[in-house]
JSON list of C-alpha atoms in Angstrom, two decimals:
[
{"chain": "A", "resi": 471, "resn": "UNK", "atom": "CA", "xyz": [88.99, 159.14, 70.12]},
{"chain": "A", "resi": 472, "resn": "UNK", "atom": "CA", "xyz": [87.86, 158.15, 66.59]},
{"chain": "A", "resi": 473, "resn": "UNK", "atom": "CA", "xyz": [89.76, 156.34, 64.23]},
{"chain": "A", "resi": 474, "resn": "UNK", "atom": "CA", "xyz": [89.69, 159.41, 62.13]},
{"chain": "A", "resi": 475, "resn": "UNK", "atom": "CA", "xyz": [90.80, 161.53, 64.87]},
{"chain": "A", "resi": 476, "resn": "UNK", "atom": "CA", "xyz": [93.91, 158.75, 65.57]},
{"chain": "A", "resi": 477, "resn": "UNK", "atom": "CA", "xyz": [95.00, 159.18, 62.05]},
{"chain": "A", "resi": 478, "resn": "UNK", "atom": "CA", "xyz": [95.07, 163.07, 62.24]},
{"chain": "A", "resi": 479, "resn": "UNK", "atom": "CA", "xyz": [96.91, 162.84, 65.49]},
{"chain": "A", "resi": 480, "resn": "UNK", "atom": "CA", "xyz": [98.83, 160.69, 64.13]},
{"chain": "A", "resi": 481, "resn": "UNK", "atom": "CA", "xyz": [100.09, 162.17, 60.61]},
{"chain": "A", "resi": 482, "resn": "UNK", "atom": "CA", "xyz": [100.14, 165.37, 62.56]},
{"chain": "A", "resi": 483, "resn": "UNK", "atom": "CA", "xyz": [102.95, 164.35, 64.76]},
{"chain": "A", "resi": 484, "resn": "UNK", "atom": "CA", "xyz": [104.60, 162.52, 61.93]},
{"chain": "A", "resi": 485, "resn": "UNK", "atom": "CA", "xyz": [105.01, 165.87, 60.10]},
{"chain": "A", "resi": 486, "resn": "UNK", "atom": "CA", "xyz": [106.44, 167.46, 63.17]},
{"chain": "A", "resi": 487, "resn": "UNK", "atom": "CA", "xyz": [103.18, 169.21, 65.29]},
{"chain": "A", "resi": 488, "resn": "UNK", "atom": "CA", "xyz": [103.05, 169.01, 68.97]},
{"chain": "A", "resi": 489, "resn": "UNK", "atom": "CA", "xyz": [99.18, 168.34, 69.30]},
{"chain": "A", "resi": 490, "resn": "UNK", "atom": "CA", "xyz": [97.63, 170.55, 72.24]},
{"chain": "A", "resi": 491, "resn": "UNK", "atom": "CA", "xyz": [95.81, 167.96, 74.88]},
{"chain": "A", "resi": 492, "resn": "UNK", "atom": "CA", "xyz": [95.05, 171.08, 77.20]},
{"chain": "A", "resi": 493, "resn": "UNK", "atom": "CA", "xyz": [96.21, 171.64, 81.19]},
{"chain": "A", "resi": 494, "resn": "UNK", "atom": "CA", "xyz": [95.79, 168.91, 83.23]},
{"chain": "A", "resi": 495, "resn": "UNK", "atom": "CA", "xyz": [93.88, 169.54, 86.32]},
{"chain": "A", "resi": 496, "resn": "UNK", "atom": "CA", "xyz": [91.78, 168.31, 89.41]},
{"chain": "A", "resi": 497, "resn": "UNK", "atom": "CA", "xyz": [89.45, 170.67, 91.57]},
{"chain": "A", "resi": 498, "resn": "UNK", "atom": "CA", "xyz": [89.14, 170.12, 95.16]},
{"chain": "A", "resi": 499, "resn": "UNK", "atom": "CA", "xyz": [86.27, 171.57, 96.01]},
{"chain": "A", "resi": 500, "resn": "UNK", "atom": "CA", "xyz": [84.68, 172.62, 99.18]},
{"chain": "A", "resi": 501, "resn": "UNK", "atom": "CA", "xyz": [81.69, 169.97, 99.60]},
{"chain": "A", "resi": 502, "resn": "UNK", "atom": "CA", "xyz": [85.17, 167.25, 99.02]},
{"chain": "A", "resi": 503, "resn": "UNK", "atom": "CA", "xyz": [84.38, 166.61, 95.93]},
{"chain": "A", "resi": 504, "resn": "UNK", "atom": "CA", "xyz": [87.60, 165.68, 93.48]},
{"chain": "A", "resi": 505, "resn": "UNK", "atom": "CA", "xyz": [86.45, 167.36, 90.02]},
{"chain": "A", "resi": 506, "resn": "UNK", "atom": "CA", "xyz": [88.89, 166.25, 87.00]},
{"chain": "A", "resi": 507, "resn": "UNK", "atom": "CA", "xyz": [89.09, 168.06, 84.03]},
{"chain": "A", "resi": 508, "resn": "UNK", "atom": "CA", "xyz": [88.32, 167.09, 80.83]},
{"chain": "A", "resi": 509, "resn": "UNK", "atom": "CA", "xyz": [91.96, 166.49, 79.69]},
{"chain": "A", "resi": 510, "resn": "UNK", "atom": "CA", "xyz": [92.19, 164.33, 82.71]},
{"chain": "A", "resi": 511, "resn": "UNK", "atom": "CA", "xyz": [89.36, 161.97, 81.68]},
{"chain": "A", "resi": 512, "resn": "UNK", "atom": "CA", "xyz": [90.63, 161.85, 78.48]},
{"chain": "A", "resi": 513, "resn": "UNK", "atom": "CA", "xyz": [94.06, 160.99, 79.40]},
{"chain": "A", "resi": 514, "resn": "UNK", "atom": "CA", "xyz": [93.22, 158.86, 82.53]},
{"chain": "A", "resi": 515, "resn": "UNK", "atom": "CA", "xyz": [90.25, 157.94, 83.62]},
{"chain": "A", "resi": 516, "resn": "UNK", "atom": "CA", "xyz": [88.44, 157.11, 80.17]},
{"chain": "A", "resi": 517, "resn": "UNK", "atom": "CA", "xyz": [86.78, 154.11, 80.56]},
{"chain": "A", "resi": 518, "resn": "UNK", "atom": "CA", "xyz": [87.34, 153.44, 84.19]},
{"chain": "A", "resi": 519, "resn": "UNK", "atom": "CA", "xyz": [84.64, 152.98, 86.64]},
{"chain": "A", "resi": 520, "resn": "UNK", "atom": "CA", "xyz": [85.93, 154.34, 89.83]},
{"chain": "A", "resi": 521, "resn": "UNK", "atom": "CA", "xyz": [89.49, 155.42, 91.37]},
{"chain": "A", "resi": 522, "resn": "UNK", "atom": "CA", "xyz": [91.49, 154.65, 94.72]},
{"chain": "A", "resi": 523, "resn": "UNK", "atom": "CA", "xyz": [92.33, 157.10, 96.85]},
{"chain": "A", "resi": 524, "resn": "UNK", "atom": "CA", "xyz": [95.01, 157.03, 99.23]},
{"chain": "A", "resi": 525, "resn": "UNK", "atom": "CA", "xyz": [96.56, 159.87, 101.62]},
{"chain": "A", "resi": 526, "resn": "UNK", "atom": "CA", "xyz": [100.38, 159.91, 101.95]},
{"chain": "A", "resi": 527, "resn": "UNK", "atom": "CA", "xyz": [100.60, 162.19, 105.41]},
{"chain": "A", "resi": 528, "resn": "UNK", "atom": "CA", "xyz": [104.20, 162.75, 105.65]},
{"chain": "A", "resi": 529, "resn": "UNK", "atom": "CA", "xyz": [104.09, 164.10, 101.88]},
{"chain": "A", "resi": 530, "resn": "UNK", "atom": "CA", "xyz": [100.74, 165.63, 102.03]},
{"chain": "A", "resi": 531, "resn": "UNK", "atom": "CA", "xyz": [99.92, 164.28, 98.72]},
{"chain": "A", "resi": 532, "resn": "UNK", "atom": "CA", "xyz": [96.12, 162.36, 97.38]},
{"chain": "A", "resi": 533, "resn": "UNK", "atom": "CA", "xyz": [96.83, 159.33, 94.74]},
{"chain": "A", "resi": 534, "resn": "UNK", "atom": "CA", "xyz": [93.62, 158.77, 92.36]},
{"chain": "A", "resi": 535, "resn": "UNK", "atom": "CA", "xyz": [94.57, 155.01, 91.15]},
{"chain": "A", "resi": 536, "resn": "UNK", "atom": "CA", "xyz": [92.38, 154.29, 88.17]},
{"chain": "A", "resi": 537, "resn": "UNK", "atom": "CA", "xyz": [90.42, 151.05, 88.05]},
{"chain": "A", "resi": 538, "resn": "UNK", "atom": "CA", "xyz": [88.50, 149.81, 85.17]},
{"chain": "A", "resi": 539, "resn": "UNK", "atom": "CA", "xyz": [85.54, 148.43, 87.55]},
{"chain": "A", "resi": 540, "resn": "UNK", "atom": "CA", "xyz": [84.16, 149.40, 90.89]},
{"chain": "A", "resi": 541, "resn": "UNK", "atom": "CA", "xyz": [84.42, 147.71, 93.73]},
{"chain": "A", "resi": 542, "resn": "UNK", "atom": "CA", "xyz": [82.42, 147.61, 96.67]},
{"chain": "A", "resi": 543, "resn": "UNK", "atom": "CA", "xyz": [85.86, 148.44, 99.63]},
{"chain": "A", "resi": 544, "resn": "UNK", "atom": "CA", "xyz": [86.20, 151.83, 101.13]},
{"chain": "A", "resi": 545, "resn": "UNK", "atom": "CA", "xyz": [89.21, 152.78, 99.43]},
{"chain": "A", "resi": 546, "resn": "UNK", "atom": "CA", "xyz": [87.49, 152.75, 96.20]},
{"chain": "A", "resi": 547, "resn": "UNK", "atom": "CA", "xyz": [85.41, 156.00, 94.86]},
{"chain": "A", "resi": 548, "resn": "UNK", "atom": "CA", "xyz": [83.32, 155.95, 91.73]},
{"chain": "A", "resi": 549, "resn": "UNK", "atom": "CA", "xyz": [83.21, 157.82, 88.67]},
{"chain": "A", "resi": 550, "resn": "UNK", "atom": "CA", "xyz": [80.53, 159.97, 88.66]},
{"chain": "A", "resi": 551, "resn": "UNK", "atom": "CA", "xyz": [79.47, 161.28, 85.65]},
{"chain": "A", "resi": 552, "resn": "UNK", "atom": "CA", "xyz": [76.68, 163.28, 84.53]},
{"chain": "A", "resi": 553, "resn": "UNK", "atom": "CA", "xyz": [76.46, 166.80, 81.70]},
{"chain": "A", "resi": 554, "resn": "UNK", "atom": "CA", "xyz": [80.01, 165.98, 80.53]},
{"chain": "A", "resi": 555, "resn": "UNK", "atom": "CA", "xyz": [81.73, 166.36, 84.08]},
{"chain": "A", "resi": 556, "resn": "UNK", "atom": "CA", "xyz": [83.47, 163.58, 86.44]},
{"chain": "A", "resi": 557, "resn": "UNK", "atom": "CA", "xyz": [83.27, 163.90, 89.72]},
{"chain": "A", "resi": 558, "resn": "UNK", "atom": "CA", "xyz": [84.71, 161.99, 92.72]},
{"chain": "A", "resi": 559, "resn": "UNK", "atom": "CA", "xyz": [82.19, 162.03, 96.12]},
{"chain": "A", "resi": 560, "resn": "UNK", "atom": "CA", "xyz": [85.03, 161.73, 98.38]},
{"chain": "A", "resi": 561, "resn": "UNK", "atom": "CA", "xyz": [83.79, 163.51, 101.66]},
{"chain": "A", "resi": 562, "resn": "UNK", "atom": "CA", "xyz": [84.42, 160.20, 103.97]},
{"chain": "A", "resi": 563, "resn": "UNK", "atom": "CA", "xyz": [88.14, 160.25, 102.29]},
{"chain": "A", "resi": 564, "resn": "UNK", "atom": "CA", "xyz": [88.31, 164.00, 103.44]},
{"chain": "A", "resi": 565, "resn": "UNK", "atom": "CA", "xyz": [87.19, 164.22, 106.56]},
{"chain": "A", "resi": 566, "resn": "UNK", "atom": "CA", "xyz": [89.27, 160.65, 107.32]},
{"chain": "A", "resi": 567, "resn": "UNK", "atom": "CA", "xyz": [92.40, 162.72, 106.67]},
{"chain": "A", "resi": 568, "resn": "UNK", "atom": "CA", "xyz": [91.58, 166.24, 107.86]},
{"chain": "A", "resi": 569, "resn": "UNK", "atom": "CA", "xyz": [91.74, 167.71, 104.73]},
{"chain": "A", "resi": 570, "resn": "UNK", "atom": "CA", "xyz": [89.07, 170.52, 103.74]},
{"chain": "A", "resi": 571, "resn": "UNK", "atom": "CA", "xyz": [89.50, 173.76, 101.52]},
{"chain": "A", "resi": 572, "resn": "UNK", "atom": "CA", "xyz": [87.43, 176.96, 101.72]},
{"chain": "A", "resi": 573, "resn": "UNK", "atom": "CA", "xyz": [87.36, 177.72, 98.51]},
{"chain": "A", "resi": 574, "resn": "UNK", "atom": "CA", "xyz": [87.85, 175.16, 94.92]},
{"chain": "A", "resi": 575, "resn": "UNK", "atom": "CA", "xyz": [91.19, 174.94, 94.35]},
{"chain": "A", "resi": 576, "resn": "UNK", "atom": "CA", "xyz": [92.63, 173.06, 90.70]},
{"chain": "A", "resi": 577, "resn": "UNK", "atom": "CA", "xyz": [95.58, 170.97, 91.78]},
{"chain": "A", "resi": 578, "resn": "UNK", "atom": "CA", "xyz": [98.07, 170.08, 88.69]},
{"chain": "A", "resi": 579, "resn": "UNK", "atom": "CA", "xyz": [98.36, 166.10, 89.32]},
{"chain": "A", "resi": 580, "resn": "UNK", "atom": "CA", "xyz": [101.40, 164.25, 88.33]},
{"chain": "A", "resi": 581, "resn": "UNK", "atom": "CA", "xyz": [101.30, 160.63, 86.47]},
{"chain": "A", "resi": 582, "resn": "UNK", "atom": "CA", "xyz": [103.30, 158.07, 88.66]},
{"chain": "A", "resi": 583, "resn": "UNK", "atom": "CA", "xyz": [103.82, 154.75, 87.00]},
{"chain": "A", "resi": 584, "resn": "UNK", "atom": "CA", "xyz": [105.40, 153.52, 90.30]},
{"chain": "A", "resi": 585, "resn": "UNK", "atom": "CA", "xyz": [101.87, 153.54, 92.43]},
{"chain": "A", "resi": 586, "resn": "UNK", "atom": "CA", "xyz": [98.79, 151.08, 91.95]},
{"chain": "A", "resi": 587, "resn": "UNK", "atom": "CA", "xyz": [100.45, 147.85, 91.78]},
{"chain": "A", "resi": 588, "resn": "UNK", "atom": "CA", "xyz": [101.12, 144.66, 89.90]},
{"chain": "A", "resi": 589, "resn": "UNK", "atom": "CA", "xyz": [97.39, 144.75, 88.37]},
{"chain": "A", "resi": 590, "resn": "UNK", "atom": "CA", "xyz": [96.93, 149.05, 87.97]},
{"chain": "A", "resi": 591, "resn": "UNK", "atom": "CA", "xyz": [99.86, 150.72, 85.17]},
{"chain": "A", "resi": 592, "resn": "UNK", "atom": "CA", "xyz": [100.04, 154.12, 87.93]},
{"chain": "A", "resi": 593, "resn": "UNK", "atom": "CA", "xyz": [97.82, 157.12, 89.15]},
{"chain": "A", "resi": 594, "resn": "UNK", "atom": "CA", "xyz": [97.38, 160.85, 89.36]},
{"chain": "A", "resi": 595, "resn": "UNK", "atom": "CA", "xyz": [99.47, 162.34, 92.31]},
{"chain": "A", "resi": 596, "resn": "UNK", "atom": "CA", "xyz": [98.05, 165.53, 93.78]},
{"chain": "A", "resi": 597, "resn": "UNK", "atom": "CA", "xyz": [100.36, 167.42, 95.80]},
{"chain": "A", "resi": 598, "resn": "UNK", "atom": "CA", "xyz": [98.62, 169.47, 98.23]},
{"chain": "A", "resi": 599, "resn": "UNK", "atom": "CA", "xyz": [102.04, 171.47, 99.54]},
{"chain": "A", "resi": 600, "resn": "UNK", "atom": "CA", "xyz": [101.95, 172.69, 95.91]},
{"chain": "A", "resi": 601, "resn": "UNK", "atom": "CA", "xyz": [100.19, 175.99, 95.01]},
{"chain": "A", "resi": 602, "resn": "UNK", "atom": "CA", "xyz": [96.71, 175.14, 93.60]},
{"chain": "A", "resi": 603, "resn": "UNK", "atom": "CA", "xyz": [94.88, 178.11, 91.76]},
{"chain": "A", "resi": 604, "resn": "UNK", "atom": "CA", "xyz": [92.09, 179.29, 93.42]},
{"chain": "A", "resi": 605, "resn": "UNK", "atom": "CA", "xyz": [88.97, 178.69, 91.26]},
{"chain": "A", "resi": 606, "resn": "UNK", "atom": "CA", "xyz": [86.43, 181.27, 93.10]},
{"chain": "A", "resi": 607, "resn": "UNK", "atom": "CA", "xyz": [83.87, 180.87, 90.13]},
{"chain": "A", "resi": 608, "resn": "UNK", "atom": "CA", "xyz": [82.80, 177.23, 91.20]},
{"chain": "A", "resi": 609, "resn": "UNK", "atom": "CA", "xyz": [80.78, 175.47, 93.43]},
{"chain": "A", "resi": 610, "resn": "UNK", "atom": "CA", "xyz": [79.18, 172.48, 93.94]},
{"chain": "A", "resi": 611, "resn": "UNK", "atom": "CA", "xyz": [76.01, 172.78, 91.98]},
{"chain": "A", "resi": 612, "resn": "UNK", "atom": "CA", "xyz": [77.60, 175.10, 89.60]},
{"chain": "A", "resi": 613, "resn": "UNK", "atom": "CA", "xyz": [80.94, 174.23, 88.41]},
{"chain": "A", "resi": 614, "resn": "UNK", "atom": "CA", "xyz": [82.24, 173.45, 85.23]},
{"chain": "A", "resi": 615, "resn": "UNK", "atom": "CA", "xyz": [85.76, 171.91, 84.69]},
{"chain": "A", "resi": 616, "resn": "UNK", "atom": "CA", "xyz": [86.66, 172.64, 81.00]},
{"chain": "A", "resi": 617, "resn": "UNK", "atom": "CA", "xyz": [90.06, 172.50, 79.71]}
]
């Protein structure tokens, strides 16, 4: 965001106006690729490098901890970017934990300031018992994840 764009925002919501950031979602998709939406990036993952994943079984849930560099462990997944999208190659992840769809679903993640650590502020929660929509336009080569 610009500094121009700050000051809107920001005598916007001084006079009282909610300011739209659009839904916040993340695809699962069926080659286990994690797709974020724009709104995500925005709010998240702008200007990180790559993202932790971890699997919490006995919840069924996927944490996406943000980091600001990647790192060369197993836990950690880069930010791919390329024609305005993010994606997250995450098929080891996947398959690791059982977890496959058979069609893209969009998850509604959850900001927990609780996970990531002394060094990480919090992640993105995805709660797989939730109900994701089913996103039957997308695939892997062909998917775009506007807001």
């Amino acid at each position: 965001m610009d500094k121009q764009e700050r000051i809107f925002r920001s005598n916007a919501t001084d006079e009282g106006f909610d300011i739209f950031h659009g839904r916040e979602y993340i695809s699962f998709r069926t080659d286990s690729h994690l797709a974020p939406n724009s709104t995500v990036v925005e709010q998240h993952l702008k200007g990180k490098e790559a993202v932790i994943l971890a699997y919490n079984k006995a919840n069924n849930e996927v944490a996406l901890i943000p980091l600001s560099a990647d790192y060369d462990r197993g836990d950690v997944y880069s930010l791919k970017r390329s024609d305005g999208s993010t994606v997250i190659a995450a098929t080891g992840f996947f398959k690791e934990h059982d977890l496959s769809v058979d069609q893209t679903i969009r998850y509604s993640p959850e900001w927990n300031g609780d996970i990531g650590g002394d060094n990480v502020p919090g992640g993105l929660v995805i709660d797989f018992d939730e109900d994701g929509g089913i996103y039957a336009a997308a695939s892997p080569s062909t998917s775009t994840d506007e807001t």
